[in-house]
Amino acid sequence: MSEKRPEILSPAGDRESLLAALRYGADAVYLAGRSFGMRAGAANFDGNGLCEAVSLAHGVGAKVYVACNTLPRDQELRRLPAFLEQVEAAGADAVIAADLGVMALVKRYAPRCALHVSVQFGVVNAAAAAQLWELGASRVVLARELSLDEIAVLRRETPAELELEAFVHGSMCLSVSGRCLLSSSLTGRDANRGDCAQPCRWRYSLVEEKRPGLYFPVESGEEGSYILDANDLCMIGHVAALAQAGVTSFKIEGRAKAPYYVAAVTNAYRLAADGYAASGYSAGYQPPLWLSEELDKVSHRPYGTGFYYGTPRQNTAAGGYIRRWEVAAVVLDWEDGVLRVSQRNRFFDGEELEVLLPGERPFTVSASPLTDGEGKPVPSANHPEMTVSFPCPRPVPAGTLLRRKKD
């Protein structure tokens, strides 16, 4: 176990999420181009966008890792060298790959980029990790199916210079290390090319072969059963255990998630990791309770600890997300005790809003008196991106998010 604060690695599915990750304390971001990434549904980045992303990240001392982690066929591989040269020219810090052929091409066409081996590769033992180190990988993203005890063994039996990255928060895939054919079979959308339809989240019933149209529910409650649906991962209360096991990078899932999710989750894990470092890297460190409460304020499924403490138990009685909070506004500026914001969801004069400050515990402010862009009193901010103002006793930087509890 190294006495070094773990890296906070945040998702960036688009420019706004990238800015949120950087504003709220990410040490590094992972993103993808318009091809070869495992989140085809995200906006992702074209060539110019990739260059800008690297510039923005490097400008605040953060790194950029480019996901090139699909399993490409031969006809797709012909386009890969040009893409890798583009990644190299943009100045990206690393390429994330899941295929041995792709790894070889990364070394050839993007030699200045570090090579990170994707979770899709399924690294579950020290022999595989050590062999990947010999092939030039500087980091492996560990399979989600490993326990903390297994990670500790892997850490002891691999070169100390090899970095170990592991997911700490977000959606969990039902399939082992993400290699799934369910989406392809049911919808024709290939999960291994980043186009998963997430059929594991669907609600299922049984039908007997000789009784077409007669459905039998697979019941575990009044709402039926989501027999394939995985709980979301949440390890905020176990950051010390992860670091003590040898995890050097804490990865947050969510390249398809909204900027608010990226901001709030990044902020929580950054503060937890900072607290762990401030404790002298104590194995007994526990983050304050309010950090766990922060993660209840983003859209999520029921939380669990994945495979870290053994085989997970799933909540099969309910599907969908828990959404109790939403973004109310984004700060434009603060001057002379007045906060000027751009509306994102309707809120009212006198409503209590939470100010999600980077690197701090949120505080509450009353949106009163609420005035429009001309200084006239208004009962509510009810138009998209409407500019309104109200008093706020503390300075708040531009880009800070304000949230409200949903009705």
GROMACS .gro file of C-alpha atoms in nm:
model
  407
    1MET     CA    1   0.000   0.000   0.000
    2SER     CA    2   0.144   0.334  -0.109
    3GLU     CA    3   0.099   0.640   0.109
    4LYS     CA    4  -0.029   0.849  -0.178
    5ARG     CA    5  -0.373   0.994  -0.228
    6PRO     CA    6  -0.563   0.788  -0.485
    7GLU     CA    7  -0.633   0.950  -0.820
    8ILE     CA    8  -0.994   1.058  -0.876
    9LEU     CA    9  -1.081   0.959  -1.233
   10SER     CA   10  -1.407   1.103  -1.364
   11PRO     CA   11  -1.615   1.041  -1.677
   12ALA     CA   12  -1.654   1.301  -1.950
   13GLY     CA   13  -1.918   1.208  -2.206
   14ASP     CA   14  -1.931   1.560  -2.345
   15ARG     CA   15  -1.781   1.906  -2.298
   16GLU     CA   16  -2.016   2.008  -2.015
   17SER     CA   17  -1.939   1.694  -1.818
   18LEU     CA   18  -1.570   1.750  -1.879
   19LEU     CA   19  -1.593   2.101  -1.734
   20ALA     CA   20  -1.791   1.969  -1.436
   21ALA     CA   21  -1.530   1.703  -1.364
   22LEU     CA   22  -1.245   1.954  -1.380
   23ARG     CA   23  -1.430   2.217  -1.177
   24TYR     CA   24  -1.515   1.971  -0.899
   25GLY     CA   25  -1.172   1.822  -0.847
   26ALA     CA   26  -1.098   1.535  -1.087
   27ASP     CA   27  -0.730   1.445  -1.115
   28ALA     CA   28  -0.800   1.287  -1.453
   29VAL     CA   29  -1.088   1.233  -1.693
   30TYR     CA   30  -1.162   0.953  -1.934
   31LEU     CA   31  -1.343   1.023  -2.258
   32ALA     CA   32  -1.373   0.893  -2.613
   33GLY     CA   33  -1.364   1.002  -2.973
   34ARG     CA   34  -1.649   0.942  -3.214
   35SER     CA   35  -1.529   0.585  -3.274
   36PHE     CA   36  -1.380   0.293  -3.080
   37GLY     CA   37  -1.529   0.391  -2.741
   38MET     CA   38  -1.764   0.181  -2.527
   39ARG     CA   39  -2.028   0.454  -2.489
   40ALA     CA   40  -2.166   0.519  -2.835
   41GLY     CA   41  -2.470   0.688  -2.679
   42ALA     CA   42  -2.261   0.968  -2.529
   43ALA     CA   43  -2.187   1.281  -2.734
   44ASN     CA   44  -1.811   1.210  -2.719
   45PHE     CA   45  -1.547   1.429  -2.887
   46ASP     CA   46  -1.447   1.498  -3.245
   47GLY     CA   47  -1.087   1.586  -3.335
   48ASN     CA   48  -1.112   1.952  -3.241
   49GLY     CA   49  -1.309   1.870  -2.929
   50LEU     CA   50  -1.042   1.624  -2.819
   51CYS     CA   51  -0.770   1.887  -2.859
   52GLU     CA   52  -0.974   2.135  -2.657
   53ALA     CA   53  -1.045   1.875  -2.387
   54VAL     CA   54  -0.676   1.802  -2.343
   55SER     CA   55  -0.595   2.173  -2.331
   56LEU     CA   56  -0.863   2.241  -2.070
   57ALA     CA   57  -0.756   1.948  -1.853
   58HIS     CA   58  -0.385   2.020  -1.873
   59GLY     CA   59  -0.459   2.383  -1.793
   60VAL     CA   60  -0.572   2.280  -1.444
   61GLY     CA   61  -0.318   2.003  -1.397
   62ALA     CA   62  -0.549   1.713  -1.484
   63LYS     CA   63  -0.486   1.425  -1.724
   64VAL     CA   64  -0.690   1.286  -2.013
   65TYR     CA   65  -0.729   0.916  -2.089
   66VAL     CA   66  -0.891   0.829  -2.423
   67ALA     CA   67  -1.104   0.515  -2.434
   68CYS     CA   68  -1.031   0.297  -2.735
   69ASN     CA   69  -1.180  -0.009  -2.572
   70THR     CA   70  -1.423  -0.166  -2.817
   71LEU     CA   71  -1.342  -0.504  -2.972
   72PRO     CA   72  -1.296  -0.398  -3.336
   73ARG     CA   73  -1.321  -0.630  -3.636
   74ASP     CA   74  -1.060  -0.627  -3.914
   75GLN     CA   75  -1.253  -0.382  -4.131
   76GLU     CA   76  -1.266  -0.139  -3.836
   77LEU     CA   77  -0.897  -0.176  -3.757
   78ARG     CA   78  -0.804  -0.008  -4.086
   79ARG     CA   79  -0.934   0.322  -3.944
   80LEU     CA   80  -0.757   0.286  -3.609
   81PRO     CA   81  -0.403   0.409  -3.694
   82ALA     CA   82  -0.534   0.749  -3.809
   83PHE     CA   83  -0.744   0.782  -3.494
   84LEU     CA   84  -0.452   0.694  -3.269
   85GLU     CA   85  -0.231   0.946  -3.446
   86GLN     CA   86  -0.500   1.206  -3.379
   87VAL     CA   87  -0.505   1.112  -3.008
   88GLU     CA   88  -0.128   1.138  -2.995
   89ALA     CA   89  -0.128   1.478  -3.167
   90ALA     CA   90  -0.392   1.609  -2.925
   91GLY     CA   91  -0.155   1.538  -2.635
   92ALA     CA   92  -0.366   1.281  -2.450
   93ASP     CA   93  -0.196   1.118  -2.154
   94ALA     CA   94  -0.310   0.759  -2.209
   95VAL     CA   95  -0.512   0.529  -2.430
   96ILE     CA   96  -0.744   0.270  -2.273
   97ALA     CA   97  -0.753  -0.052  -2.478
   98ALA     CA   98  -0.915  -0.392  -2.438
   99ASP     CA   99  -0.773  -0.589  -2.731
  100LEU     CA  100  -0.418  -0.718  -2.780
  101GLY     CA  101  -0.412  -0.604  -3.143
  102VAL     CA  102  -0.528  -0.256  -3.046
  103MET     CA  103  -0.261  -0.245  -2.775
  104ALA     CA  104   0.008  -0.319  -3.032
  105LEU     CA  105  -0.125  -0.043  -3.258
  106VAL     CA  106  -0.130   0.203  -2.965
  107LYS     CA  107   0.241   0.139  -2.906
  108ARG     CA  108   0.311   0.197  -3.275
  109TYR     CA  109   0.088   0.497  -3.357
  110ALA     CA  110   0.060   0.673  -3.020
  111PRO     CA  111   0.394   0.593  -2.856
  112ARG     CA  112   0.394   0.896  -2.623
  113CYS     CA  113   0.061   0.791  -2.470
  114ALA     CA  114   0.063   0.556  -2.174
  115LEU     CA  115  -0.119   0.227  -2.229
  116HIS     CA  116  -0.403   0.144  -1.989
  117VAL     CA  117  -0.573  -0.194  -2.017
  118SER     CA  118  -0.953  -0.169  -2.002
  119VAL     CA  119  -1.189  -0.346  -1.764
  120GLN     CA  120  -1.317  -0.520  -2.079
  121PHE     CA  121  -0.997  -0.727  -2.084
  122GLY     CA  122  -1.104  -0.900  -1.763
  123VAL     CA  123  -0.788  -0.883  -1.551
  124VAL     CA  124  -0.858  -1.105  -1.248
  125ASN     CA  125  -0.513  -1.238  -1.153
  126ALA     CA  126  -0.154  -1.127  -1.101
  127ALA     CA  127  -0.019  -1.336  -1.389
  128ALA     CA  128  -0.235  -1.154  -1.643
  129ALA     CA  129  -0.153  -0.815  -1.493
  130ALA     CA  130   0.222  -0.887  -1.491
  131GLN     CA  131   0.213  -1.008  -1.852
  132LEU     CA  132   0.034  -0.690  -1.958
  133TRP     CA  133   0.307  -0.492  -1.781
  134GLU     CA  134   0.563  -0.681  -1.987
  135LEU     CA  135   0.369  -0.586  -2.300
  136GLY     CA  136   0.400  -0.219  -2.213
  137ALA     CA  137   0.092  -0.141  -2.004
  138SER     CA  138   0.147   0.111  -1.726
  139ARG     CA  139  -0.197   0.050  -1.574
  140VAL     CA  140  -0.468  -0.216  -1.565
  141VAL     CA  141  -0.832  -0.148  -1.491
  142LEU     CA  142  -0.929  -0.437  -1.268
  143ALA     CA  143  -1.229  -0.658  -1.343
  144ARG     CA  144  -1.535  -0.562  -1.140
  145GLU     CA  145  -1.568  -0.919  -1.015
  146LEU     CA  146  -1.263  -0.899  -0.784
  147SER     CA  147  -1.291  -0.877  -0.405
  148LEU     CA  148  -1.073  -0.646  -0.197
  149ASP     CA  149  -0.881  -0.948  -0.067
  150GLU     CA  150  -0.811  -1.063  -0.423
  151ILE     CA  151  -0.697  -0.713  -0.521
  152ALA     CA  152  -0.454  -0.710  -0.226
  153VAL     CA  153  -0.303  -1.041  -0.342
  154LEU     CA  154  -0.275  -0.914  -0.701
  155ARG     CA  155  -0.106  -0.598  -0.576
  156ARG     CA  156   0.156  -0.794  -0.380
  157GLU     CA  157   0.238  -1.017  -0.676
  158THR     CA  158   0.274  -0.754  -0.950
  159PRO     CA  159   0.540  -0.488  -1.019
  160ALA     CA  160   0.500  -0.195  -0.781
  161GLU     CA  161   0.519   0.044  -1.079
  162LEU     CA  162   0.206  -0.106  -1.237
  163GLU     CA  163  -0.091   0.115  -1.151
  164LEU     CA  164  -0.419  -0.048  -1.048
  165GLU     CA  165  -0.744   0.125  -1.137
  166ALA     CA  166  -1.084   0.012  -1.009
  167PHE     CA  167  -1.441   0.132  -1.030
  168VAL     CA  168  -1.570   0.287  -0.708
  169HIS     CA  169  -1.907   0.429  -0.811
  170GLY     CA  170  -2.182   0.397  -1.070
  171SER     CA  171  -2.373   0.147  -1.278
  172MET     CA  172  -2.269  -0.218  -1.267
  173CYS     CA  173  -2.283  -0.446  -1.569
  174LEU     CA  174  -2.448  -0.786  -1.526
  175SER     CA  175  -2.199  -0.953  -1.759
  176VAL     CA  176  -1.850  -1.060  -1.654
  177SER     CA  177  -1.619  -0.764  -1.725
  178GLY     CA  178  -1.877  -0.614  -1.957
  179ARG     CA  179  -1.854  -0.876  -2.234
  180CYS     CA  180  -2.223  -0.929  -2.305
  181LEU     CA  181  -2.419  -1.061  -2.602
  182LEU     CA  182  -2.768  -1.006  -2.457
  183SER     CA  183  -2.816  -0.668  -2.624
  184SER     CA  184  -2.697  -0.801  -2.961
  185SER     CA  185  -2.929  -1.099  -2.938
  186LEU     CA  186  -3.242  -0.905  -2.842
  187THR     CA  187  -3.196  -0.576  -3.026
  188GLY     CA  188  -2.907  -0.607  -3.271
  189ARG     CA  189  -2.716  -0.340  -3.079
  190ASP     CA  190  -2.364  -0.460  -2.999
  191ALA     CA  191  -2.257  -0.398  -2.638
  192ASN     CA  192  -1.895  -0.469  -2.732
  193ARG     CA  193  -1.902  -0.175  -2.972
  194GLY     CA  194  -2.042   0.066  -2.715
  195ASP     CA  195  -2.408   0.043  -2.823
  196CYS     CA  196  -2.566  -0.156  -2.537
  197ALA     CA  197  -2.946  -0.129  -2.509
  198GLN     CA  198  -2.922  -0.239  -2.142
  199PRO     CA  199  -3.178  -0.524  -2.161
  200CYS     CA  200  -3.055  -0.633  -1.817
  201ARG     CA  201  -3.255  -0.336  -1.682
  202TRP     CA  202  -3.584  -0.455  -1.834
  203ARG     CA  203  -3.869  -0.610  -1.639
  204TYR     CA  204  -3.920  -0.976  -1.727
  205SER     CA  205  -4.198  -1.238  -1.709
  206LEU     CA  206  -4.211  -1.606  -1.810
  207VAL     CA  207  -4.415  -1.752  -2.096
  208GLU     CA  208  -4.473  -2.125  -2.136
  209GLU     CA  209  -4.408  -2.268  -2.483
  210LYS     CA  210  -4.757  -2.420  -2.531
  211ARG     CA  211  -4.941  -2.121  -2.387
  212PRO     CA  212  -4.844  -1.825  -2.612
  213GLY     CA  213  -4.958  -1.492  -2.479
  214LEU     CA  214  -5.004  -1.623  -2.125
  215TYR     CA  215  -4.740  -1.453  -1.911
  216PHE     CA  216  -4.630  -1.556  -1.565
  217PRO     CA  217  -4.461  -1.292  -1.350
  218VAL     CA  218  -4.125  -1.367  -1.192
  219GLU     CA  219  -4.224  -1.221  -0.860
  220SER     CA  220  -4.025  -1.091  -0.568
  221GLY     CA  221  -4.267  -0.810  -0.484
  222GLU     CA  222  -4.576  -0.627  -0.605
  223GLU     CA  223  -4.385  -0.473  -0.894
  224GLY     CA  224  -4.262  -0.806  -1.034
  225SER     CA  225  -3.891  -0.883  -1.065
  226TYR     CA  226  -3.601  -0.719  -1.243
  227ILE     CA  227  -3.404  -1.045  -1.232
  228LEU     CA  228  -3.102  -0.915  -1.427
  229ASP     CA  229  -3.083  -0.560  -1.290
  230ALA     CA  230  -2.768  -0.480  -1.091
  231ASN     CA  231  -2.750  -0.238  -0.801
  232ASP     CA  232  -2.532   0.067  -0.848
  233LEU     CA  233  -2.186   0.060  -0.692
  234CYS     CA  234  -2.108   0.300  -0.407
  235MET     CA  235  -1.777   0.274  -0.218
  236ILE     CA  236  -1.765   0.617  -0.054
  237GLY     CA  237  -1.753   0.456   0.291
  238HIS     CA  238  -1.468   0.224   0.190
  239VAL     CA  239  -1.208   0.452   0.032
  240ALA     CA  240  -0.950   0.356   0.294
  241ALA     CA  241  -1.007  -0.015   0.232
  242LEU     CA  242  -0.969   0.032  -0.144
  243ALA     CA  243  -0.646   0.227  -0.106
  244GLN     CA  244  -0.508  -0.016   0.152
  245ALA     CA  245  -0.575  -0.302  -0.092
  246GLY     CA  246  -0.357  -0.124  -0.347
  247VAL     CA  247  -0.600   0.061  -0.575
  248THR     CA  248  -0.420   0.369  -0.706
  249SER     CA  249  -0.699   0.519  -0.918
  250PHE     CA  250  -1.065   0.551  -0.814
  251LYS     CA  251  -1.278   0.534  -1.129
  252ILE     CA  252  -1.628   0.682  -1.142
  253GLU     CA  253  -1.861   0.526  -1.400
  254GLY     CA  254  -2.084   0.755  -1.602
  255ARG     CA  255  -1.986   0.875  -1.951
  256ALA     CA  256  -2.357   0.872  -2.034
  257LYS     CA  257  -2.452   1.065  -1.718
  258ALA     CA  258  -2.540   1.434  -1.681
  259PRO     CA  259  -2.288   1.701  -1.575
  260TYR     CA  260  -2.458   1.735  -1.236
  261TYR     CA  261  -2.397   1.367  -1.161
  262VAL     CA  262  -2.031   1.406  -1.262
  263ALA     CA  263  -1.992   1.718  -1.046
  264ALA     CA  264  -2.153   1.584  -0.729
  265VAL     CA  265  -1.991   1.241  -0.739
  266THR     CA  266  -1.647   1.377  -0.828
  267ASN     CA  267  -1.670   1.629  -0.543
  268ALA     CA  268  -1.769   1.361  -0.290
  269TYR     CA  269  -1.490   1.118  -0.378
  270ARG     CA  270  -1.231   1.395  -0.405
  271LEU     CA  271  -1.315   1.513  -0.053
  272ALA     CA  272  -1.317   1.155   0.078
  273ALA     CA  273  -0.976   1.085  -0.077
  274ASP     CA  274  -0.842   1.413   0.063
  275GLY     CA  275  -0.975   1.317   0.404
  276TYR     CA  276  -0.804   0.979   0.382
  277ALA     CA  277  -0.473   1.150   0.303
  278ALA     CA  278  -0.523   1.404   0.584
  279SER     CA  279  -0.579   1.115   0.828
  280GLY     CA  280  -0.224   0.996   0.763
  281TYR     CA  281  -0.355   0.720   0.534
  282SER     CA  282  -0.525   0.551   0.828
  283ALA     CA  283  -0.689   0.216   0.757
  284GLY     CA  284  -0.967   0.321   0.994
  285TYR     CA  285  -1.054   0.644   0.815
  286GLN     CA  286  -1.426   0.707   0.762
  287PRO     CA  287  -1.550   1.001   0.555
  288PRO     CA  288  -1.812   1.228   0.711
  289LEU     CA  289  -2.173   1.115   0.674
  290TRP     CA  290  -2.267   1.415   0.460
  291LEU     CA  291  -2.050   1.283   0.176
  292SER     CA  292  -2.265   0.969   0.160
  293GLU     CA  293  -2.572   1.191   0.165
  294GLU     CA  294  -2.432   1.378  -0.136
  295LEU     CA  295  -2.443   1.056  -0.338
  296ASP     CA  296  -2.809   1.008  -0.247
  297LYS     CA  297  -2.877   1.341  -0.417
  298VAL     CA  298  -2.782   1.220  -0.766
  299SER     CA  299  -2.985   0.991  -0.989
  300HIS     CA  300  -2.907   0.631  -0.893
  301ARG     CA  301  -3.037   0.280  -0.846
  302PRO     CA  302  -3.021   0.120  -0.499
  303TYR     CA  303  -2.659   0.117  -0.386
  304GLY     CA  304  -2.434  -0.176  -0.299
  305THR     CA  305  -2.065  -0.260  -0.272
  306GLY     CA  306  -2.046  -0.481  -0.582
  307PHE     CA  307  -1.810  -0.778  -0.552
  308TYR     CA  308  -1.565  -0.611  -0.315
  309TYR     CA  309  -1.695  -0.802  -0.014
  310GLY     CA  310  -1.810  -1.117  -0.190
  311THR     CA  311  -2.091  -1.194  -0.435
  312PRO     CA  312  -2.337  -0.902  -0.435
  313ARG     CA  313  -2.702  -0.931  -0.343
  314GLN     CA  314  -2.929  -0.762  -0.591
  315ASN     CA  315  -3.249  -0.566  -0.537
  316THR     CA  316  -3.476  -0.743  -0.787
  317ALA     CA  317  -3.804  -0.592  -0.668
  318ALA     CA  318  -3.773  -0.252  -0.833
  319GLY     CA  319  -3.630  -0.104  -1.149
  320GLY     CA  320  -3.549   0.248  -1.259
  321TYR     CA  321  -3.372   0.531  -1.082
  322ILE     CA  322  -3.410   0.719  -0.756
  323ARG     CA  323  -3.427   1.089  -0.842
  324ARG     CA  324  -3.502   1.318  -0.549
  325TRP     CA  325  -3.295   1.625  -0.647
  326GLU     CA  326  -3.236   1.823  -0.965
  327VAL     CA  327  -3.025   2.114  -1.085
  328ALA     CA  328  -3.208   2.444  -1.039
  329ALA     CA  329  -2.951   2.680  -1.191
  330VAL     CA  330  -2.591   2.741  -1.291
  331VAL     CA  331  -2.405   3.041  -1.147
  332LEU     CA  332  -2.312   3.313  -1.395
  333ASP     CA  333  -2.142   3.545  -1.145
  334TRP     CA  334  -2.147   3.687  -0.792
  335GLU     CA  335  -2.098   4.056  -0.720
  336ASP     CA  336  -2.165   4.272  -0.412
  337GLY     CA  337  -2.366   4.002  -0.237
  338VAL     CA  338  -2.588   3.922  -0.536
  339LEU     CA  339  -2.586   3.590  -0.720
  340ARG     CA  340  -2.678   3.589  -1.088
  341VAL     CA  341  -2.776   3.250  -1.227
  342SER     CA  342  -2.907   3.077  -1.539
  343GLN     CA  343  -3.214   2.861  -1.475
  344ARG     CA  344  -3.213   2.487  -1.553
  345ASN     CA  345  -3.531   2.372  -1.377
  346ARG     CA  346  -3.816   2.587  -1.244
  347PHE     CA  347  -3.781   2.727  -0.894
  348PHE     CA  348  -3.971   2.990  -0.698
  349ASP     CA  349  -3.910   3.310  -0.508
  350GLY     CA  350  -3.816   3.217  -0.152
  351GLU     CA  351  -3.730   2.856  -0.235
  352GLU     CA  352  -3.435   2.703  -0.049
  353LEU     CA  353  -3.156   2.603  -0.288
  354GLU     CA  354  -2.834   2.416  -0.215
  355VAL     CA  355  -2.511   2.564  -0.349
  356LEU     CA  356  -2.275   2.283  -0.457
  357LEU     CA  357  -1.938   2.449  -0.404
  358PRO     CA  358  -1.629   2.268  -0.535
  359GLY     CA  359  -1.422   2.124  -0.252
  360GLU     CA  360  -1.666   2.219   0.023
  361ARG     CA  361  -1.979   2.108   0.200
  362PRO     CA  362  -2.287   2.255   0.025
  363PHE     CA  363  -2.470   2.542   0.189
  364THR     CA  364  -2.830   2.660   0.159
  365VAL     CA  365  -2.946   2.994   0.026
  366SER     CA  366  -3.297   3.138  -0.007
  367ALA     CA  367  -3.379   3.259  -0.358
  368SER     CA  368  -3.541   3.577  -0.232
  369PRO     CA  369  -3.608   3.841  -0.340
  370LEU     CA  370  -3.595   3.692  -0.690
  371THR     CA  371  -3.547   3.939  -0.976
  372ASP     CA  372  -3.518   3.904  -1.352
  373GLY     CA  373  -3.246   4.034  -1.582
  374GLU     CA  374  -3.392   4.385  -1.563
  375GLY     CA  375  -3.404   4.386  -1.183
  376LYS     CA  376  -3.783   4.341  -1.165
  377PRO     CA  377  -3.933   4.107  -0.901
  378VAL     CA  378  -4.057   3.773  -1.040
  379PRO     CA  379  -4.249   3.494  -0.863
  380SER     CA  380  -4.042   3.220  -1.022
  381ALA     CA  381  -3.769   3.130  -1.268
  382ASN     CA  382  -3.990   2.941  -1.509
  383HIS     CA  383  -3.823   2.976  -1.850
  384PRO     CA  384  -3.532   2.762  -1.973
  385GLU     CA  385  -3.198   2.937  -1.914
  386MET     CA  386  -3.377   3.243  -1.778
  387THR     CA  387  -3.135   3.480  -1.602
  388VAL     CA  388  -3.240   3.571  -1.247
  389SER     CA  389  -3.069   3.717  -0.941
  390PHE     CA  390  -3.104   3.698  -0.563
  391PRO     CA  391  -2.891   3.780  -0.257
  392CYS     CA  392  -2.619   3.539  -0.145
  393PRO     CA  393  -2.386   3.618   0.148
  394ARG     CA  394  -2.087   3.423   0.017
  395PRO     CA  395  -1.887   3.459  -0.304
  396VAL     CA  396  -1.966   3.177  -0.546
  397PRO     CA  397  -1.754   3.108  -0.859
  398ALA     CA  398  -1.908   3.095  -1.205
  399GLY     CA  399  -2.013   2.747  -1.314
  400THR     CA  400  -2.117   2.638  -0.964
  401LEU     CA  401  -2.437   2.431  -0.958
  402LEU     CA  402  -2.745   2.508  -0.750
  403ARG     CA  403  -2.990   2.227  -0.683
  404ARG     CA  404  -3.342   2.190  -0.546
  405LYS     CA  405  -3.531   1.903  -0.389
  406LYS     CA  406  -3.794   1.778  -0.632
  407ASP     CA  407  -4.161   1.813  -0.542
   0.00000   0.00000   0.00000
